């Protein structure tokens, strides 16, 4: 069962454009994380959002956690070719409990920023 | 920050052989390690959760006799793909946590079974 739906799955844009990636679920997560992964490498954590309604900014990246902690979005302003990569959202839980902090990953959004 | 390494980074093997992949936490003690598999242009799929000193917990559909996991110390977990077949070719990624929320991911191991 796919618990986290990410959209769009593929996105190809020109340098300078803005974009938004969505991560939606019917389940509540205790926290949600966004990762960026380059080909042939492991994912790198960008941000963790914990509180419903939380907004975090990382330079040109803005992350938002839905009020109900079921969805999240990643907005990139003035995209650059260096932003190219696979963006993954991952929710902790919803049934993990305990101390395992198991993550459920979305399918990912493959972003290509053309110069 | 915390560093997780994997060895080897790439491995090619013949069908029917076994391959061992190591995952090490270099500067912290990992009470829990996770093993993921990722097919091309797809997301990470959790295979199993490994706690130091105890048996791994496998996700539904993952054969525990085929993917042997050993977490013998707080800094090392190994994944052995037994009797590998071409359909086992994939990118295997481990992550480790010291009990906090953050999982630190390794760089991955590319397995190609001929």
Short mmCIF file of C-alpha atoms in Angstrom, two decimals:
data_model
loop_
_atom_site.label_atom_id
_atom_site.label_comp_id
_atom_site.label_asym_id
_atom_site.label_seq_id
_atom_site.Cartn_x
_atom_site.Cartn_y
_atom_site.Cartn_z
CA UNK A 1 0.00 0.00 0.00
CA UNK A 2 1.39 3.34 -1.09
CA UNK A 3 0.96 5.61 1.90
CA UNK A 4 2.63 8.70 0.47
CA UNK A 5 1.66 10.08 -2.92
CA UNK A 6 4.12 12.42 -4.53
CA UNK A 7 3.38 14.61 -7.51
CA UNK A 8 4.42 15.29 -10.09
CA UNK A 9 6.52 12.23 -10.75
CA UNK A 10 8.60 13.99 -13.41
CA UNK A 11 9.22 17.68 -13.88
CA UNK A 12 11.37 19.39 -16.48
CA UNK A 13 11.65 23.16 -16.31
CA UNK A 14 13.87 26.02 -17.45
CA UNK A 15 16.35 27.76 -15.24
CA UNK A 16 14.73 30.60 -13.31
CA UNK A 17 11.27 29.07 -13.10
CA UNK A 18 9.48 28.26 -9.87
CA UNK A 19 8.07 24.85 -9.00
CA UNK A 20 6.15 23.03 -6.31
CA UNK A 21 6.28 19.36 -5.40
CA UNK A 22 3.49 17.81 -3.37
CA UNK A 23 3.45 14.95 -0.92
CA UNK A 24 0.04 13.71 0.22
CA UNK A 25 -1.25 10.98 2.45
CA UNK A 26 -4.42 9.86 4.15
CA UNK A 27 -2.35 9.00 7.22
CA UNK A 28 -1.01 11.27 9.92
CA UNK A 29 2.76 11.33 10.35
CA UNK A 30 4.63 12.39 13.46
CA UNK A 31 7.20 14.05 11.22
CA UNK A 32 7.92 14.37 7.53
CA UNK A 33 11.28 14.66 5.86
CA UNK A 34 12.41 15.83 2.45
CA UNK A 35 15.48 14.37 0.78
CA UNK A 36 17.38 15.06 -2.42
CA UNK A 37 19.17 12.23 -4.17
CA UNK A 38 21.71 12.38 -6.97
CA UNK A 39 22.18 9.41 -9.33
CA UNK A 40 24.29 6.67 -7.77
CA UNK A 41 24.28 8.24 -4.32
CA UNK A 42 22.30 7.92 -1.12
CA UNK A 43 19.58 10.45 -0.25
CA UNK A 44 20.61 13.59 1.59
CA UNK A 45 18.28 15.09 4.17
CA UNK A 46 17.08 18.60 3.35
CA UNK A 47 14.62 19.26 6.16
CA UNK A 48 12.40 17.70 8.80
CA UNK A 49 9.01 19.20 9.60
CA UNK A 50 7.26 18.20 12.78
CA UNK A 51 4.53 20.69 13.68
CA UNK A 52 1.28 20.99 11.71
CA UNK A 53 1.33 24.21 9.67
CA UNK A 54 5.08 24.52 10.00
CA UNK A 55 7.00 26.38 7.30
CA UNK A 56 10.75 26.05 6.91
CA UNK A 57 12.99 27.85 4.48
CA UNK A 58 16.34 26.69 3.16
CA UNK A 59 17.67 29.38 0.81
CA UNK A 60 15.44 29.10 -2.28
CA UNK A 61 13.56 26.09 -0.92
CA UNK A 62 10.40 26.46 1.15
CA UNK A 63 8.89 23.47 2.93
CA UNK A 64 5.41 23.37 4.41
CA UNK A 65 3.74 20.77 6.59
CA UNK A 66 -0.04 20.61 6.42
CA UNK A 67 -2.10 21.56 9.45
CA UNK A 68 -3.30 17.97 9.82
CA UNK A 69 0.23 16.57 9.33
CA UNK A 70 -0.93 14.49 6.38
CA UNK A 71 0.64 16.43 3.54
CA UNK A 72 3.60 18.58 2.69
CA UNK A 73 4.94 20.68 -0.14
CA UNK A 74 8.33 21.76 -1.39
CA UNK A 75 8.53 25.00 -3.33
CA UNK A 76 11.68 26.00 -5.20
CA UNK A 77 12.09 29.58 -6.31
CA UNK A 78 14.20 30.49 -9.34
CA UNK A 79 15.35 26.95 -9.99
CA UNK A 80 18.93 26.37 -11.06
CA UNK A 81 20.53 23.44 -12.93
CA UNK A 82 22.18 22.44 -9.66
CA UNK A 83 18.73 21.72 -8.24
CA UNK A 84 18.38 18.78 -10.64
CA UNK A 85 17.82 15.53 -8.78
CA UNK A 86 15.30 13.15 -7.27
CA UNK A 87 13.30 14.73 -4.47
CA UNK A 88 11.82 12.33 -1.96
CA UNK A 89 9.42 12.88 0.88
CA UNK A 90 9.36 10.42 3.74
CA UNK A 91 7.03 10.15 6.69
CA UNK A 92 7.91 8.70 10.04
CA UNK A 93 5.27 6.14 10.99
CA UNK A 94 2.33 6.08 10.90
CA UNK A 95 2.45 2.76 12.68
CA UNK A 96 6.07 2.52 13.71
CA UNK A 97 5.88 3.69 17.28
CA UNK A 98 8.63 2.57 19.62
CA UNK A 99 12.15 3.67 18.84
CA UNK A 100 12.56 2.36 15.31
CA UNK A 101 11.59 5.60 13.52
CA UNK A 102 10.69 3.67 10.38
CA UNK A 103 10.34 5.87 7.32
CA UNK A 104 7.85 5.48 4.49
CA UNK A 105 9.05 7.05 1.28
CA UNK A 106 7.03 8.60 -1.49
CA UNK A 107 7.76 7.59 -5.08
CA UNK A 108 9.83 10.67 -5.67
CA UNK A 109 9.84 13.59 -8.08
CA UNK A 110 12.57 13.59 -10.70
CA UNK A 111 13.38 17.24 -11.35
CA UNK A 112 15.41 18.43 -14.33
CA UNK A 113 16.33 22.08 -14.55
CA UNK A 114 17.54 23.00 -18.02
CA UNK A 115 20.02 25.87 -18.44
CA UNK B 1 27.49 15.33 10.90
CA UNK B 2 27.08 11.59 11.25
CA UNK B 3 28.64 9.50 8.51
CA UNK B 4 27.52 6.14 7.21
CA UNK B 5 29.63 4.17 4.78
CA UNK B 6 28.86 1.20 2.60
CA UNK B 7 31.16 -1.33 1.04
CA UNK B 8 31.46 -2.17 -1.74
CA UNK B 9 30.09 0.74 -3.74
CA UNK B 10 29.65 -1.49 -6.78
CA UNK B 11 29.65 -5.24 -7.22
CA UNK B 12 29.11 -7.52 -10.18
CA UNK B 13 28.53 -11.19 -9.57
CA UNK B 14 27.42 -14.31 -11.40
CA UNK B 15 23.94 -15.70 -10.96
CA UNK B 16 23.78 -18.18 -8.08
CA UNK B 17 26.55 -16.64 -6.00
CA UNK B 18 26.17 -14.78 -2.71
CA UNK B 19 27.12 -11.17 -2.14
CA UNK B 20 27.75 -9.42 1.17
CA UNK B 21 27.24 -5.68 1.60
CA UNK B 22 28.54 -3.86 4.67
CA UNK B 23 27.05 -0.79 6.31
CA UNK B 24 29.09 1.05 8.94
CA UNK B 25 28.37 4.04 11.14
CA UNK B 26 31.71 5.81 11.35
CA UNK B 27 31.28 8.27 14.20
CA UNK B 28 28.28 7.14 16.18
CA UNK B 29 26.72 4.02 17.59
CA UNK B 30 23.81 2.82 15.52
CA UNK B 31 21.22 1.05 17.61
CA UNK B 32 19.06 0.58 14.53
CA UNK B 33 19.99 0.18 10.89
CA UNK B 34 17.64 0.00 7.95
CA UNK B 35 18.14 -1.65 4.57
CA UNK B 36 16.45 -0.27 1.47
CA UNK B 37 16.34 -1.32 -2.16
CA UNK B 38 15.89 1.13 -5.00
CA UNK B 39 15.21 0.24 -8.63
CA UNK B 40 16.05 2.73 -11.41
CA UNK B 41 14.04 5.94 -11.24
CA UNK B 42 12.01 4.58 -8.35
CA UNK B 43 11.84 5.38 -4.67
CA UNK B 44 13.43 3.61 -1.75
CA UNK B 45 11.63 0.51 -0.54
CA UNK B 46 12.33 -0.60 3.00
CA UNK B 47 13.47 -4.21 3.12
CA UNK B 48 14.21 -4.72 6.79
CA UNK B 49 14.92 -3.09 10.13
CA UNK B 50 17.91 -4.30 12.05
CA UNK B 51 18.48 -3.76 15.76
CA UNK B 52 21.87 -4.54 17.27
CA UNK B 53 21.97 -7.94 18.86
CA UNK B 54 18.56 -9.09 17.72
CA UNK B 55 16.96 -10.60 14.65
CA UNK B 56 16.02 -8.27 11.82
CA UNK B 57 12.40 -7.43 11.10
CA UNK B 58 11.56 -7.90 7.44
CA UNK B 59 8.94 -6.04 5.45
CA UNK B 60 6.14 -7.95 3.81
CA UNK B 61 7.27 -9.65 0.64
CA UNK B 62 10.97 -9.65 1.49
CA UNK B 63 12.43 -13.15 1.81
CA UNK B 64 14.42 -13.35 5.02
CA UNK B 65 16.24 -16.48 3.88
CA UNK B 66 17.40 -14.76 0.73
CA UNK B 67 18.40 -11.44 2.28
CA UNK B 68 20.35 -12.30 5.41
CA UNK B 69 20.95 -9.41 7.78
CA UNK B 70 23.42 -9.41 10.64
CA UNK B 71 23.80 -6.51 13.06
CA UNK B 72 26.48 -7.86 15.33
CA UNK B 73 27.84 -4.57 16.63
CA UNK B 74 26.69 -1.01 17.13
CA UNK B 75 28.66 0.16 14.12
CA UNK B 76 28.22 -2.61 11.57
CA UNK B 77 25.34 -4.29 9.80
CA UNK B 78 25.68 -6.64 6.85
CA UNK B 79 23.24 -7.65 4.14
CA UNK B 80 23.97 -10.88 2.31
CA UNK B 81 22.11 -11.57 -0.89
CA UNK B 82 22.16 -15.34 -1.17
CA UNK B 83 21.96 -17.16 -4.50
CA UNK B 84 21.64 -13.88 -6.33
CA UNK B 85 19.70 -13.71 -9.59
CA UNK B 86 19.48 -10.97 -12.24
CA UNK B 87 16.20 -9.70 -10.74
CA UNK B 88 18.12 -8.92 -7.54
CA UNK B 89 20.14 -6.34 -9.43
CA UNK B 90 19.40 -3.05 -7.73
CA UNK B 91 20.76 -0.18 -5.66
CA UNK B 92 20.94 -1.17 -2.01
CA UNK B 93 21.05 1.62 0.56
CA UNK B 94 21.43 1.40 4.31
CA UNK B 95 20.66 3.99 6.94
CA UNK B 96 21.48 4.18 10.61
CA UNK B 97 20.10 5.92 13.65
CA UNK B 98 21.38 6.26 17.18
CA UNK B 99 17.86 6.34 18.51
CA UNK B 100 17.07 9.89 17.48
CA UNK B 101 14.61 10.72 14.71
CA UNK B 102 17.22 11.32 12.03
CA UNK B 103 18.32 8.45 9.82
CA UNK B 104 21.72 8.89 8.23
CA UNK B 105 21.97 7.27 4.84
CA UNK B 106 24.90 5.49 3.28
CA UNK B 107 26.05 6.17 -0.29
CA UNK B 108 24.52 2.96 -1.59
CA UNK B 109 25.80 -0.21 -3.25
CA UNK B 110 25.07 -0.96 -6.89
CA UNK B 111 24.59 -4.70 -7.39
CA UNK B 112 24.58 -6.22 -10.86
CA UNK B 113 23.90 -9.92 -11.18
CA UNK B 114 24.81 -11.42 -14.53
#
